[in-house]
Amino acid sequence: MPDLLIKLYNLPAIDTEARVAANGITIRRAMAPEGEIIREWIGRHFSHHWVAEASVALSHQPVGLYIAIRDGRMLGFACFDATARGFFGPTGVDEGERGQGIGEALLIATLKGMREAGYQYAIIGGAGPVDFYRKKLDALEVPDSVPGIYADMLRKTP
């Protein structure tokens, strides 16, 4: 999967935060005291690699991790500056909650957070849904970015 480049100074007007809010879902920056709960949730729903990246994002001041919650229950998350500075991700939504715009709302909130931090561009490393990012954000593929910075990453062995 290629890396993608996003122009943060020219983000499209996407009003998914209001749409998910109408369904009782809040998108907000996480707080450091929530770290253990967030890491446990990510480990249960995703991977140990993502737990490690979330730990880095939670350690920033201000925190570089956004969460989606409803009625005190976590539904999804998105990080920035976790694997590398200027990188968006990882991001994930509970499988049973997908299709409501939560992932898109987390994406936009996190990209706005990156812009507020002074970034003009964001990189999505090893982007999964490339067509989604191209359509929603006019993302540009970074040439020769496969396998990118993850090429020599240690992996768990059985």
PDB file of C-alpha atoms in Angstrom:
ATOM      1  CA  MET A   1       0.000   0.000   0.000  1.00  0.00           C
ATOM      2  CA  PRO A   2       1.411   3.399  -0.954  1.00  0.00           C
ATOM      3  CA  ASP A   3       1.913   6.458   1.198  1.00  0.00           C
ATOM      4  CA  LEU A   4      -0.425   9.358   0.482  1.00  0.00           C
ATOM      5  CA  LEU A   5       0.107  13.100   0.805  1.00  0.00           C
ATOM      6  CA  ILE A   6      -2.707  15.324   2.111  1.00  0.00           C
ATOM      7  CA  LYS A   7      -2.768  19.129   1.841  1.00  0.00           C
ATOM      8  CA  LEU A   8      -3.869  20.339   5.275  1.00  0.00           C
ATOM      9  CA  TYR A   9      -4.081  23.995   4.261  1.00  0.00           C
ATOM     10  CA  ASN A  10      -6.852  23.101   1.824  1.00  0.00           C
ATOM     11  CA  LEU A  11      -9.013  20.520   3.603  1.00  0.00           C
ATOM     12  CA  PRO A  12     -12.423  20.034   2.024  1.00  0.00           C
ATOM     13  CA  ALA A  13     -15.537  21.024   3.952  1.00  0.00           C
ATOM     14  CA  ILE A  14     -16.779  17.694   5.316  1.00  0.00           C
ATOM     15  CA  ASP A  15     -19.389  17.971   8.036  1.00  0.00           C
ATOM     16  CA  THR A  16     -19.287  14.455   9.429  1.00  0.00           C
ATOM     17  CA  GLU A  17     -18.690  15.597  13.014  1.00  0.00           C
ATOM     18  CA  ALA A  18     -22.167  17.184  13.056  1.00  0.00           C
ATOM     19  CA  ARG A  19     -23.659  14.088  11.433  1.00  0.00           C
ATOM     20  CA  VAL A  20     -22.182  11.695  14.005  1.00  0.00           C
ATOM     21  CA  ALA A  21     -23.026  14.130  16.822  1.00  0.00           C
ATOM     22  CA  ALA A  22     -26.678  13.886  15.762  1.00  0.00           C
ATOM     23  CA  ASN A  23     -26.360  10.158  16.568  1.00  0.00           C
ATOM     24  CA  GLY A  24     -25.005  10.885  20.056  1.00  0.00           C
ATOM     25  CA  ILE A  25     -21.349  10.332  19.097  1.00  0.00           C
ATOM     26  CA  THR A  26     -18.665  12.724  20.325  1.00  0.00           C
ATOM     27  CA  ILE A  27     -15.334  13.137  18.539  1.00  0.00           C
ATOM     28  CA  ARG A  28     -12.683  14.693  20.752  1.00  0.00           C
ATOM     29  CA  ARG A  29      -9.017  14.730  21.628  1.00  0.00           C
ATOM     30  CA  ALA A  30      -8.177  12.012  24.156  1.00  0.00           C
ATOM     31  CA  MET A  31      -6.792  12.844  27.582  1.00  0.00           C
ATOM     32  CA  ALA A  32      -3.659  11.217  28.994  1.00  0.00           C
ATOM     33  CA  PRO A  33      -5.531   9.690  31.986  1.00  0.00           C
ATOM     34  CA  GLU A  34      -7.635   7.707  29.496  1.00  0.00           C
ATOM     35  CA  GLY A  35      -4.521   6.080  28.061  1.00  0.00           C
ATOM     36  CA  GLU A  36      -4.842   2.667  29.684  1.00  0.00           C
ATOM     37  CA  ILE A  37      -8.491   2.306  28.640  1.00  0.00           C
ATOM     38  CA  ILE A  38      -7.677   3.425  25.090  1.00  0.00           C
ATOM     39  CA  ARG A  39      -4.694   1.083  24.738  1.00  0.00           C
ATOM     40  CA  GLU A  40      -6.710  -1.874  26.061  1.00  0.00           C
ATOM     41  CA  TRP A  41      -9.526  -1.102  23.617  1.00  0.00           C
ATOM     42  CA  ILE A  42      -7.138  -0.844  20.649  1.00  0.00           C
ATOM     43  CA  GLY A  43      -5.449  -4.110  21.656  1.00  0.00           C
ATOM     44  CA  ARG A  44      -8.805  -5.880  21.851  1.00  0.00           C
ATOM     45  CA  HIS A  45     -10.035  -4.587  18.472  1.00  0.00           C
ATOM     46  CA  PHE A  46      -6.854  -4.153  16.424  1.00  0.00           C
ATOM     47  CA  SER A  47      -3.149  -4.958  16.930  1.00  0.00           C
ATOM     48  CA  HIS A  48      -0.228  -4.665  19.308  1.00  0.00           C
ATOM     49  CA  HIS A  49       1.521  -2.443  16.731  1.00  0.00           C
ATOM     50  CA  TRP A  50      -1.349   0.016  16.941  1.00  0.00           C
ATOM     51  CA  VAL A  51      -1.243  -0.074  20.749  1.00  0.00           C
ATOM     52  CA  ALA A  52       2.420   0.952  20.588  1.00  0.00           C
ATOM     53  CA  GLU A  53       1.660   3.782  18.161  1.00  0.00           C
ATOM     54  CA  ALA A  54      -1.260   4.984  20.292  1.00  0.00           C
ATOM     55  CA  SER A  55       1.067   5.074  23.300  1.00  0.00           C
ATOM     56  CA  VAL A  56       3.352   7.468  21.438  1.00  0.00           C
ATOM     57  CA  ALA A  57       0.446   9.680  20.351  1.00  0.00           C
ATOM     58  CA  LEU A  58      -0.887   9.757  23.928  1.00  0.00           C
ATOM     59  CA  SER A  59       2.505  10.882  25.207  1.00  0.00           C
ATOM     60  CA  HIS A  60       2.476  14.142  23.232  1.00  0.00           C
ATOM     61  CA  GLN A  61       1.407  17.421  24.732  1.00  0.00           C
ATOM     62  CA  PRO A  62      -1.175  18.128  23.477  1.00  0.00           C
ATOM     63  CA  VAL A  63      -2.206  14.520  22.937  1.00  0.00           C
ATOM     64  CA  GLY A  64      -2.066  13.374  19.297  1.00  0.00           C
ATOM     65  CA  LEU A  65      -4.963  10.932  19.538  1.00  0.00           C
ATOM     66  CA  TYR A  66      -8.662  11.516  18.928  1.00  0.00           C
ATOM     67  CA  ILE A  67     -11.475   9.245  20.070  1.00  0.00           C
ATOM     68  CA  ALA A  68     -15.100   8.641  19.177  1.00  0.00           C
ATOM     69  CA  ILE A  69     -17.355   7.908  22.151  1.00  0.00           C
ATOM     70  CA  ARG A  70     -21.040   7.375  22.811  1.00  0.00           C
ATOM     71  CA  ASP A  71     -22.519   6.967  26.282  1.00  0.00           C
ATOM     72  CA  GLY A  72     -19.058   6.572  27.803  1.00  0.00           C
ATOM     73  CA  ARG A  73     -18.110   3.768  25.394  1.00  0.00           C
ATOM     74  CA  MET A  74     -15.219   4.026  22.947  1.00  0.00           C
ATOM     75  CA  LEU A  75     -16.140   3.467  19.296  1.00  0.00           C
ATOM     76  CA  GLY A  76     -12.974   4.445  17.440  1.00  0.00           C
ATOM     77  CA  PHE A  77      -9.695   6.339  17.428  1.00  0.00           C
ATOM     78  CA  ALA A  78      -7.238   8.144  15.174  1.00  0.00           C
ATOM     79  CA  CYS A  79      -3.625   9.202  15.826  1.00  0.00           C
ATOM     80  CA  PHE A  80      -1.023  11.505  14.423  1.00  0.00           C
ATOM     81  CA  ASP A  81       2.727  11.803  14.971  1.00  0.00           C
ATOM     82  CA  ALA A  82       2.783   8.193  16.166  1.00  0.00           C
ATOM     83  CA  THR A  83       5.050   6.361  13.706  1.00  0.00           C
ATOM     84  CA  ALA A  84       6.748   9.496  12.411  1.00  0.00           C
ATOM     85  CA  ARG A  85       6.229  13.245  12.585  1.00  0.00           C
ATOM     86  CA  GLY A  86       3.655  14.407  10.104  1.00  0.00           C
ATOM     87  CA  PHE A  87       2.078  10.959   9.762  1.00  0.00           C
ATOM     88  CA  PHE A  88      -1.655  10.403  10.201  1.00  0.00           C
ATOM     89  CA  GLY A  89      -2.677   7.041  11.641  1.00  0.00           C
ATOM     90  CA  PRO A  90      -3.288   4.475  12.742  1.00  0.00           C
ATOM     91  CA  THR A  91      -7.049   4.813  12.872  1.00  0.00           C
ATOM     92  CA  GLY A  92      -9.815   2.323  13.489  1.00  0.00           C
ATOM     93  CA  VAL A  93     -13.508   1.985  14.301  1.00  0.00           C
ATOM     94  CA  ASP A  94     -15.258  -0.840  16.157  1.00  0.00           C
ATOM     95  CA  GLU A  95     -16.455  -3.295  13.512  1.00  0.00           C
ATOM     96  CA  GLY A  96     -20.055  -3.132  14.768  1.00  0.00           C
ATOM     97  CA  GLU A  97     -20.102   0.679  14.527  1.00  0.00           C
ATOM     98  CA  ARG A  98     -18.793   1.105  10.988  1.00  0.00           C
ATOM     99  CA  GLY A  99     -20.845   2.757   8.267  1.00  0.00           C
ATOM    100  CA  GLN A 100     -21.973   5.725  10.394  1.00  0.00           C
ATOM    101  CA  GLY A 101     -19.243   8.180   9.346  1.00  0.00           C
ATOM    102  CA  ILE A 102     -17.226   7.741  12.557  1.00  0.00           C
ATOM    103  CA  GLY A 103     -13.974   6.997  10.737  1.00  0.00           C
ATOM    104  CA  GLU A 104     -14.418   9.993   8.465  1.00  0.00           C
ATOM    105  CA  ALA A 105     -15.201  12.271  11.432  1.00  0.00           C
ATOM    106  CA  LEU A 106     -12.084  11.020  13.254  1.00  0.00           C
ATOM    107  CA  LEU A 107     -10.008  11.568  10.119  1.00  0.00           C
ATOM    108  CA  ILE A 108     -11.141  15.171   9.674  1.00  0.00           C
ATOM    109  CA  ALA A 109     -10.802  16.026  13.385  1.00  0.00           C
ATOM    110  CA  THR A 110      -7.286  14.582  13.461  1.00  0.00           C
ATOM    111  CA  LEU A 111      -6.198  16.331  10.266  1.00  0.00           C
ATOM    112  CA  LYS A 112      -7.520  19.618  11.672  1.00  0.00           C
ATOM    113  CA  GLY A 113      -5.494  18.921  14.820  1.00  0.00           C
ATOM    114  CA  MET A 114      -2.406  18.430  12.683  1.00  0.00           C
ATOM    115  CA  ARG A 115      -3.083  21.702  10.871  1.00  0.00           C
ATOM    116  CA  GLU A 116      -3.513  23.483  14.224  1.00  0.00           C
ATOM    117  CA  ALA A 117      -0.144  22.015  15.277  1.00  0.00           C
ATOM    118  CA  GLY A 118       1.440  23.823  12.318  1.00  0.00           C
ATOM    119  CA  TYR A 119       1.617  21.088   9.695  1.00  0.00           C
ATOM    120  CA  GLN A 120       0.800  22.050   6.118  1.00  0.00           C
ATOM    121  CA  TYR A 121       0.867  18.473   4.821  1.00  0.00           C
ATOM    122  CA  ALA A 122       0.134  15.064   6.307  1.00  0.00           C
ATOM    123  CA  ILE A 123       1.341  11.671   5.172  1.00  0.00           C
ATOM    124  CA  ILE A 124      -0.790   8.589   5.468  1.00  0.00           C
ATOM    125  CA  GLY A 125       1.793   5.812   5.599  1.00  0.00           C
ATOM    126  CA  GLY A 126       0.860   2.538   3.952  1.00  0.00           C
ATOM    127  CA  ALA A 127      -2.648   3.844   3.351  1.00  0.00           C
ATOM    128  CA  GLY A 128      -5.298   1.137   3.355  1.00  0.00           C
ATOM    129  CA  PRO A 129      -8.403   2.578   1.650  1.00  0.00           C
ATOM    130  CA  VAL A 130      -6.523   4.591  -0.978  1.00  0.00           C
ATOM    131  CA  ASP A 131      -9.615   5.301  -3.089  1.00  0.00           C
ATOM    132  CA  PHE A 132     -11.462   6.680  -0.037  1.00  0.00           C
ATOM    133  CA  TYR A 133      -8.615   9.098   0.753  1.00  0.00           C
ATOM    134  CA  ARG A 134      -8.310  10.172  -2.878  1.00  0.00           C
ATOM    135  CA  LYS A 135     -12.042  10.848  -3.130  1.00  0.00           C
ATOM    136  CA  LYS A 136     -12.509  12.608   0.221  1.00  0.00           C
ATOM    137  CA  LEU A 137      -9.215  14.489   0.502  1.00  0.00           C
ATOM    138  CA  ASP A 138      -7.800  14.720  -3.015  1.00  0.00           C
ATOM    139  CA  ALA A 139      -4.848  12.702  -1.680  1.00  0.00           C
ATOM    140  CA  LEU A 140      -1.772  12.293  -3.842  1.00  0.00           C
ATOM    141  CA  GLU A 141       0.143   9.030  -3.993  1.00  0.00           C
ATOM    142  CA  VAL A 142       3.796   9.356  -3.017  1.00  0.00           C
ATOM    143  CA  PRO A 143       5.830   7.707  -5.800  1.00  0.00           C
ATOM    144  CA  ASP A 144       7.988   4.706  -4.864  1.00  0.00           C
ATOM    145  CA  SER A 145       6.592   4.643  -1.307  1.00  0.00           C
ATOM    146  CA  VAL A 146       5.985   0.898  -1.105  1.00  0.00           C
ATOM    147  CA  PRO A 147       7.047  -0.637   1.257  1.00  0.00           C
ATOM    148  CA  GLY A 148       7.981   2.720   2.808  1.00  0.00           C
ATOM    149  CA  ILE A 149       9.154   3.193   6.385  1.00  0.00           C
ATOM    150  CA  TYR A 150       7.552  -0.052   7.551  1.00  0.00           C
ATOM    151  CA  ALA A 151       9.812  -2.253   5.376  1.00  0.00           C
ATOM    152  CA  ASP A 152      12.208  -3.424   8.092  1.00  0.00           C
ATOM    153  CA  MET A 153       9.798  -3.293  11.022  1.00  0.00           C
ATOM    154  CA  LEU A 154      10.031  -6.161  13.503  1.00  0.00           C
ATOM    155  CA  ARG A 155       7.079  -8.530  13.402  1.00  0.00           C
ATOM    156  CA  LYS A 156       5.879 -11.027  16.006  1.00  0.00           C
ATOM    157  CA  THR A 157       6.732 -14.585  15.144  1.00  0.00           C
ATOM    158  CA  PRO A 158       4.599 -17.577  16.153  1.00  0.00           C
TER     159      PRO A 158
END
